PDB file of C-alpha atoms and ligand atoms in Angstrom:
ATOM      1  CA  MET A 149     118.076 163.291  67.578  1.00 87.00           C
ATOM      2  CA  TYR A 150     115.868 163.314  70.687  1.00 96.00           C
ATOM      3  CA  SER A 151     113.960 166.403  71.787  1.00 97.00           C
ATOM      4  CA  GLU A 152     114.780 168.007  75.123  1.00 98.00           C
ATOM      5  CA  THR A 153     111.407 166.879  76.466  1.00 98.00           C
ATOM      6  CA  VAL A 154     112.174 163.255  75.568  1.00 98.00           C
ATOM      7  CA  MET A 155     115.550 163.471  77.290  1.00 98.00           C
ATOM      8  CA  GLU A 156     114.002 165.100  80.332  1.00 98.00           C
ATOM      9  CA  HIS A 157     111.301 162.426  80.716  1.00 98.00           C
ATOM     10  CA  PHE A 158     113.896 159.731  80.138  1.00 97.00           C
ATOM     11  CA  SER A 159     116.244 161.020  82.821  1.00 97.00           C
ATOM     12  CA  SER A 160     113.491 161.956  85.323  1.00 98.00           C
ATOM     13  CA  PRO A 161     110.560 159.689  84.510  1.00 98.00           C
ATOM     14  CA  ARG A 162     107.230 160.669  86.073  1.00 98.00           C
ATOM     15  CA  ASN A 163     105.131 157.995  87.734  1.00 98.00           C
ATOM     16  CA  ALA A 164     107.663 155.178  87.510  1.00 98.00           C
ATOM     17  CA  GLY A 165     106.764 152.270  89.759  1.00 98.00           C
ATOM     18  CA  LYS A 166     103.858 150.119  90.684  1.00 98.00           C
ATOM     19  CA  ILE A 167     100.423 150.684  92.230  1.00 98.00           C
ATOM     20  CA  GLU A 168      99.465 148.100  94.809  1.00 96.00           C
ATOM     21  CA  ASN A 169      95.815 147.074  94.383  1.00 96.00           C
ATOM     22  CA  ALA A 170      95.588 148.782  91.010  1.00 98.00           C
ATOM     23  CA  ASP A 171      92.134 148.796  89.425  1.00 98.00           C
ATOM     24  CA  GLY A 172      93.587 147.989  86.026  1.00 98.00           C
ATOM     25  CA  VAL A 173      96.920 146.518  84.929  1.00 98.00           C
ATOM     26  CA  GLY A 174      98.022 146.171  81.337  1.00 98.00           C
ATOM     27  CA  GLU A 175     101.156 144.593  79.979  1.00 98.00           C
ATOM     28  CA  VAL A 176     102.250 144.833  76.393  1.00 98.00           C
ATOM     29  CA  GLY A 177     105.416 143.998  74.564  1.00 97.00           C
ATOM     30  CA  ASN A 178     107.055 144.431  71.229  1.00 95.00           C
ATOM     31  CA  ALA A 179     108.174 141.140  69.766  1.00 94.00           C
ATOM     32  CA  GLN A 180     110.850 142.721  67.609  1.00 92.00           C
ATOM     33  CA  CYS A 181     112.803 144.657  70.219  1.00 95.00           C
ATOM     34  CA  GLY A 182     111.682 142.539  73.183  1.00 96.00           C
ATOM     35  CA  ASP A 183     110.737 145.573  75.281  1.00 97.00           C
ATOM     36  CA  ILE A 184     107.918 145.273  77.810  1.00 98.00           C
ATOM     37  CA  MET A 185     105.711 147.937  79.343  1.00 98.00           C
ATOM     38  CA  ARG A 186     103.391 147.451  82.290  1.00 98.00           C
ATOM     39  CA  MET A 187     100.825 150.101  83.208  1.00 98.00           C
ATOM     40  CA  TYR A 188      98.955 150.374  86.529  1.00 98.00           C
ATOM     41  CA  LEU A 189      95.824 152.493  86.941  1.00 98.00           C
ATOM     42  CA  LYS A 190      93.836 153.611  89.944  1.00 98.00           C
ATOM     43  CA  ILE A 191      90.314 154.497  88.844  1.00 98.00           C
ATOM     44  CA  ASP A 192      87.596 156.148  90.937  1.00 97.00           C
ATOM     45  CA  ASP A 193      84.130 156.602  89.535  1.00 94.00           C
ATOM     46  CA  GLY A 194      85.410 156.301  85.971  1.00 96.00           C
ATOM     47  CA  VAL A 195      88.224 158.825  86.507  1.00 98.00           C
ATOM     48  CA  ILE A 196      91.907 157.893  86.483  1.00 98.00           C
ATOM     49  CA  THR A 197      93.250 159.169  89.788  1.00 98.00           C
ATOM     50  CA  ASP A 198      96.710 157.621  89.520  1.00 98.00           C
ATOM     51  CA  ALA A 199      98.854 155.948  86.876  1.00 98.00           C
ATOM     52  CA  LYS A 200     102.241 154.317  87.162  1.00 98.00           C
ATOM     53  CA  PHE A 201     104.413 152.262  84.856  1.00 98.00           C
ATOM     54  CA  ASN A 202     107.203 149.736  84.783  1.00 98.00           C
ATOM     55  CA  THR A 203     109.029 149.696  81.497  1.00 97.00           C
ATOM     56  CA  PHE A 204     111.792 147.296  80.613  1.00 96.00           C
ATOM     57  CA  GLY A 205     112.799 148.997  77.451  1.00 95.00           C
ATOM     58  CA  CYS A 206     114.591 151.685  75.557  1.00 96.00           C
ATOM     59  CA  GLY A 207     114.802 155.355  76.480  1.00 97.00           C
ATOM     60  CA  ALA A 208     111.997 156.315  74.109  1.00 97.00           C
ATOM     61  CA  ALA A 209     109.732 153.684  75.688  1.00 98.00           C
ATOM     62  CA  ILE A 210     110.476 155.104  79.136  1.00 98.00           C
ATOM     63  CA  ALA A 211     109.856 158.687  77.975  1.00 98.00           C
ATOM     64  CA  THR A 212     106.569 157.761  76.282  1.00 98.00           C
ATOM     65  CA  SER A 213     105.393 155.783  79.340  1.00 98.00           C
ATOM     66  CA  SER A 214     106.201 158.773  81.522  1.00 98.00           C
ATOM     67  CA  MET A 215     104.368 161.219  79.259  1.00 98.00           C
ATOM     68  CA  ALA A 216     101.391 158.890  78.727  1.00 98.00           C
ATOM     69  CA  THR A 217     100.833 158.496  82.488  1.00 98.00           C
ATOM     70  CA  GLU A 218     100.962 162.291  82.894  1.00 98.00           C
ATOM     71  CA  MET A 219      98.459 162.749  80.059  1.00 98.00           C
ATOM     72  CA  ILE A 220      95.837 160.328  81.396  1.00 98.00           C
ATOM     73  CA  LYS A 221      95.882 161.314  85.063  1.00 98.00           C
ATOM     74  CA  GLY A 222      92.664 163.132  85.905  1.00 98.00           C
ATOM     75  CA  LYS A 223      91.024 161.949  82.663  1.00 98.00           C
ATOM     76  CA  THR A 224      87.950 159.772  82.371  1.00 98.00           C
ATOM     77  CA  VAL A 225      88.374 156.220  81.152  1.00 98.00           C
ATOM     78  CA  ASP A 226      86.753 157.181  77.836  1.00 98.00           C
ATOM     79  CA  GLU A 227      89.105 160.115  77.362  1.00 98.00           C
ATOM     80  CA  ALA A 228      92.120 157.944  78.157  1.00 98.00           C
ATOM     81  CA  LEU A 229      90.961 155.329  75.642  1.00 98.00           C
ATOM     82  CA  GLY A 230      91.216 158.057  73.019  1.00 98.00           C
ATOM     83  CA  LEU A 231      94.899 158.662  73.765  1.00 98.00           C
ATOM     84  CA  THR A 232      96.941 158.029  70.646  1.00 98.00           C
ATOM     85  CA  ASN A 233     100.644 157.372  70.249  1.00 98.00           C
ATOM     86  CA  LYS A 234     100.660 160.406  67.975  1.00 98.00           C
ATOM     87  CA  ALA A 235      99.417 162.650  70.791  1.00 98.00           C
ATOM     88  CA  VAL A 236     102.092 161.261  73.128  1.00 98.00           C
ATOM     89  CA  MET A 237     104.783 161.826  70.501  1.00 98.00           C
ATOM     90  CA  GLU A 238     103.583 165.376  69.883  1.00 98.00           C
ATOM     91  CA  ALA A 239     103.648 166.123  73.606  1.00 98.00           C
ATOM     92  CA  LEU A 240     107.244 164.890  73.655  1.00 98.00           C
ATOM     93  CA  GLY A 241     108.233 167.144  70.788  1.00 98.00           C
ATOM     94  CA  GLY A 242     108.487 164.231  68.344  1.00 98.00           C
ATOM     95  CA  LEU A 243     110.420 160.988  68.108  1.00 97.00           C
ATOM     96  CA  PRO A 244     112.756 159.688  65.414  1.00 96.00           C
ATOM     97  CA  SER A 245     110.784 157.480  63.004  1.00 95.00           C
ATOM     98  CA  ALA A 246     112.722 154.387  64.069  1.00 95.00           C
ATOM     99  CA  LYS A 247     111.350 154.981  67.580  1.00 96.00           C
ATOM    100  CA  MET A 248     107.697 155.410  66.665  1.00 96.00           C
ATOM    101  CA  HIS A 249     106.879 151.855  67.729  1.00 96.00           C
ATOM    102  CA  CYS A 250     107.952 152.729  71.282  1.00 97.00           C
ATOM    103  CA  SER A 251     105.107 155.243  71.536  1.00 97.00           C
ATOM    104  CA  VAL A 252     102.692 152.642  70.164  1.00 97.00           C
ATOM    105  CA  LEU A 253     103.613 150.528  73.174  1.00 97.00           C
ATOM    106  CA  ALA A 254     102.493 153.358  75.497  1.00 97.00           C
ATOM    107  CA  GLU A 255      99.120 153.683  73.755  1.00 98.00           C
ATOM    108  CA  GLU A 256      98.619 149.919  73.876  1.00 98.00           C
ATOM    109  CA  ALA A 257      99.623 149.675  77.557  1.00 98.00           C
ATOM    110  CA  VAL A 258      97.061 152.340  78.544  1.00 98.00           C
ATOM    111  CA  LYS A 259      94.359 150.544  76.542  1.00 98.00           C
ATOM    112  CA  ALA A 260      95.287 147.146  78.007  1.00 98.00           C
ATOM    113  CA  ALA A 261      95.109 148.511  81.569  1.00 98.00           C
ATOM    114  CA  ILE A 262      91.702 150.095  80.908  1.00 98.00           C
ATOM    115  CA  GLU A 263      90.407 146.897  79.315  1.00 98.00           C
ATOM    116  CA  ASP A 264      91.565 144.994  82.406  1.00 98.00           C
ATOM    117  CA  TYR A 265      89.684 147.488  84.594  1.00 98.00           C
ATOM    118  CA  LEU A 266      86.529 147.217  82.464  1.00 97.00           C
ATOM    119  CA  SER A 267      86.589 143.410  82.430  1.00 96.00           C
ATOM    120  CA  LYS A 268      86.979 143.302  86.228  1.00 92.00           C
ATOM    121  CA  LYS A 269      84.119 145.731  86.607  1.00 86.00           C
ATOM    122  CA  GLU A 270      81.867 143.586  84.441  1.00 82.00           C
ATOM    123  CA  ALA A 271      82.748 140.508  86.464  1.00 80.00           C
ATOM    124  CA  VAL A 272      81.561 142.133  89.735  1.00 72.00           C
TER     125      VAL A 272
HETATM  126 FE1  FES B 370     111.510 148.735  71.726  1.00 85.59          FE
HETATM  127 FE2  FES B 370     111.782 151.271  72.025  1.00 85.59          FE
HETATM  128  S1  FES B 370     113.130 149.931  70.993  1.00 85.59           S
HETATM  129  S2  FES B 370     110.178 150.042  72.745  1.00 85.59           S
END
């Protein structure tokens, strides 16, 4: 029911952990399943140089966090804001429909971390 890519990212997640002094941190949760995803971004000159995540959630949430961090590294903030849960799911070779909301969490976590970065930047 899960693609090989999903299983691979679940068993060897990329970029799991935390970035000290991150430029943007976003935390989102899903009220129904109770899972939480926290995303940390390091941003230099509008480019995402590092991304890490902490996900307290299901396997699909971990796999989508892992893939999402890989997809936004090296991207500009604007490009990363355009990341959709659909693109993450496609990169993972699909997800069962009952697990679609897990990928939505990844899209929202990236957006929340970028919004945090942008609001801090404005405050300077
Ligand atoms: Fe909640 Fe997957 S079941 S994020």
